Amino acid sequence: MSDWDNVTVIGSKARPAGAGAGRQGPTAYERAKQVGAITDNDRKVAAGTNKGHAPVDHQRIAKLDRENEVAPPPKVAPSVGRAIQQARQAKELTQKDLGTKINEKPQVIAEYESGKAVPNVQILSKMERALGVKLRGKDIGQPFGGPGKK
């Protein structure tokens, strides 16, 4: 029974008996190197660095450095504060009631009325809807029409 001595390999790695790994012909890179088409295989000069980015505008940076003044953030106009206060009093609401109605703290309402707050469009629009008065644009203090009827 010589069947025990024979080994059958099934699959993509199967090779006939006696056939070794066997080297195939040179790759395209090796042929180009032999011919002299490739002279070096060193890394490129800026490979792996940030040097490929656009140059820095030094004039603009120098101009910013010379300017010592920092502009303060804009504040709410006094007319907006007066309009909020008058509309709130016309509806007989306290600052706390208005704050509760629009989900803001009473301190925020006080800051807007005194003109110390930095304007926030979301808060102003909530106040407009709650008070029924325009607080943005050119008609500050005028009755707010609300969304149009369809």
CSV table of C-alpha atoms in Angstrom, one decimal:
chain,number,residue,atom,x,y,z
A,1,MET,CA,0.0,0.0,0.0
A,2,SER,CA,2.0,2.9,-1.3
A,3,ASP,CA,-1.0,5.2,-1.0
A,4,TRP,CA,0.3,6.2,2.4
A,5,ASP,CA,3.4,7.7,0.9
A,6,ASN,CA,1.7,10.0,-1.7
A,7,VAL,CA,0.6,13.4,-0.5
A,8,THR,CA,-2.1,15.2,-2.4
A,9,VAL,CA,-2.3,19.0,-1.8
A,10,ILE,CA,-5.5,20.6,-2.9
A,11,GLY,CA,-5.9,24.4,-3.3
A,12,SER,CA,-4.3,27.5,-4.8
A,13,LYS,CA,-0.9,26.8,-3.2
A,14,ALA,CA,-0.6,23.3,-4.8
A,15,ARG,CA,2.5,22.8,-6.9
A,16,PRO,CA,3.8,19.7,-8.6
A,17,ALA,CA,6.3,17.7,-6.7
A,18,GLY,CA,9.8,19.1,-7.0
A,19,ALA,CA,8.7,22.5,-8.0
A,20,GLY,CA,10.2,25.0,-5.5
A,21,ALA,CA,9.1,28.6,-4.9
A,22,GLY,CA,10.8,29.5,-8.1
A,23,ARG,CA,11.7,33.1,-8.9
A,24,GLN,CA,9.8,34.8,-11.7
A,25,GLY,CA,11.3,37.5,-13.9
A,26,PRO,CA,12.5,40.9,-12.5
A,27,THR,CA,9.9,43.4,-11.6
A,28,ALA,CA,9.4,46.7,-13.5
A,29,TYR,CA,11.2,48.6,-10.7
A,30,GLU,CA,14.2,46.2,-10.9
A,31,ARG,CA,14.4,46.5,-14.7
A,32,ALA,CA,14.3,50.3,-14.6
A,33,LYS,CA,17.0,50.3,-11.9
A,34,GLN,CA,19.2,48.1,-14.1
A,35,VAL,CA,18.7,50.3,-17.1
A,36,GLY,CA,19.6,53.4,-15.0
A,37,ALA,CA,16.2,55.1,-15.3
A,38,ILE,CA,16.0,55.2,-11.5
A,39,THR,CA,18.9,56.8,-9.8
A,40,ASP,CA,17.9,57.0,-6.2
A,41,ASN,CA,15.1,55.8,-4.0
A,42,ASP,CA,15.5,58.4,-1.3
A,43,ARG,CA,12.6,60.1,0.3
A,44,LYS,CA,11.4,63.3,-1.3
A,45,VAL,CA,12.6,66.5,0.4
A,46,ALA,CA,9.3,67.6,1.9
A,47,ALA,CA,7.6,64.2,2.2
A,48,GLY,CA,5.7,63.7,5.5
A,49,THR,CA,6.0,67.4,6.5
A,50,ASN,CA,3.7,70.4,6.3
A,51,LYS,CA,6.0,72.3,4.0
A,52,GLY,CA,3.7,71.9,1.0
A,53,HIS,CA,1.2,74.4,2.4
A,54,ALA,CA,0.9,77.9,1.1
A,55,PRO,CA,3.4,80.5,2.5
A,56,VAL,CA,2.4,82.6,5.5
A,57,ASP,CA,1.4,86.2,4.8
A,58,HIS,CA,3.9,87.9,7.1
A,59,GLN,CA,2.6,91.4,6.2
A,60,ARG,CA,-0.9,90.7,7.4
A,61,ILE,CA,0.5,89.2,10.7
A,62,ALA,CA,2.8,92.2,11.2
A,63,LYS,CA,-0.2,94.5,10.7
A,64,LEU,CA,-2.3,92.6,13.3
A,65,ASP,CA,0.6,92.8,15.7
A,66,ARG,CA,0.9,96.6,15.4
A,67,GLU,CA,-2.8,97.0,16.2
A,68,ASN,CA,-3.1,97.1,20.0
A,69,GLU,CA,-6.8,97.8,20.2
A,70,VAL,CA,-9.2,95.0,20.7
A,71,ALA,CA,-12.7,95.9,19.6
A,72,PRO,CA,-15.3,95.2,22.3
A,73,PRO,CA,-18.3,93.0,21.3
A,74,PRO,CA,-21.4,95.0,20.2
A,75,LYS,CA,-24.0,95.7,22.9
A,76,VAL,CA,-27.8,95.9,22.5
A,77,ALA,CA,-29.0,99.3,21.5
A,78,PRO,CA,-30.7,101.4,24.2
A,79,SER,CA,-33.8,101.6,22.1
A,80,VAL,CA,-34.1,97.8,22.1
A,81,GLY,CA,-33.9,97.8,25.9
A,82,ARG,CA,-36.6,100.5,26.2
A,83,ALA,CA,-38.8,98.6,23.8
A,84,ILE,CA,-38.4,95.3,25.8
A,85,GLN,CA,-39.2,97.1,29.0
A,86,GLN,CA,-42.3,99.0,27.7
A,87,ALA,CA,-43.7,95.9,26.0
A,88,ARG,CA,-43.1,93.8,29.2
A,89,GLN,CA,-44.9,96.4,31.3
A,90,ALA,CA,-47.7,96.7,28.9
A,91,LYS,CA,-48.3,92.9,29.2
A,92,GLU,CA,-47.9,93.3,33.0
A,93,LEU,CA,-45.0,90.8,33.1
A,94,THR,CA,-42.1,90.8,35.5
A,95,GLN,CA,-38.6,90.1,34.3
A,96,LYS,CA,-38.9,86.7,36.0
A,97,ASP,CA,-42.2,86.0,34.2
A,98,LEU,CA,-40.8,86.9,30.8
A,99,GLY,CA,-37.6,84.8,31.5
A,100,THR,CA,-39.8,81.8,32.4
A,101,LYS,CA,-41.9,82.3,29.3
A,102,ILE,CA,-38.9,82.3,26.9
A,103,ASN,CA,-36.7,79.8,28.9
A,104,GLU,CA,-34.1,82.3,30.0
A,105,LYS,CA,-32.8,83.6,33.3
A,106,PRO,CA,-34.2,86.8,34.7
A,107,GLN,CA,-30.6,88.2,34.7
A,108,VAL,CA,-30.6,87.8,30.9
A,109,ILE,CA,-33.7,89.9,30.6
A,110,ALA,CA,-32.2,92.5,32.9
A,111,GLU,CA,-29.1,92.7,30.8
A,112,TYR,CA,-31.1,93.2,27.6
A,113,GLU,CA,-33.2,96.0,29.2
A,114,SER,CA,-30.1,97.8,30.6
A,115,GLY,CA,-28.3,97.5,27.2
A,116,LYS,CA,-25.4,95.5,28.6
A,117,ALA,CA,-26.0,92.2,26.8
A,118,VAL,CA,-24.4,91.1,23.6
A,119,PRO,CA,-27.2,90.6,21.1
A,120,ASN,CA,-28.2,87.0,20.5
A,121,VAL,CA,-30.7,86.5,17.6
A,122,GLN,CA,-32.3,83.5,19.2
A,123,ILE,CA,-33.1,85.3,22.4
A,124,LEU,CA,-34.3,88.4,20.6
A,125,SER,CA,-36.6,86.3,18.5
A,126,LYS,CA,-38.0,84.6,21.5
A,127,MET,CA,-38.7,87.9,23.2
A,128,GLU,CA,-40.3,89.2,20.0
A,129,ARG,CA,-42.7,86.3,20.0
A,130,ALA,CA,-43.5,86.5,23.7
A,131,LEU,CA,-44.0,90.3,23.8
A,132,GLY,CA,-45.5,90.8,20.3
A,133,VAL,CA,-43.0,93.7,19.5
A,134,LYS,CA,-40.3,93.9,16.9
A,135,LEU,CA,-36.8,94.1,18.5
A,136,ARG,CA,-34.6,93.7,15.4
A,137,GLY,CA,-34.4,95.7,12.2
A,138,LYS,CA,-35.6,99.2,11.5
A,139,ASP,CA,-39.1,99.1,13.2
A,140,ILE,CA,-37.9,98.5,16.8
A,141,GLY,CA,-40.9,98.8,19.2
A,142,GLN,CA,-43.6,98.4,16.5
A,143,PRO,CA,-46.2,95.6,16.9
A,144,PHE,CA,-44.9,92.3,15.6
A,145,GLY,CA,-47.1,90.8,12.9
A,146,GLY,CA,-46.0,87.3,13.4
A,147,PRO,CA,-46.1,84.6,10.6
A,148,GLY,CA,-48.4,85.3,7.7
A,149,LYS,CA,-51.7,83.4,7.2
A,150,LYS,CA,-51.7,80.9,4.4
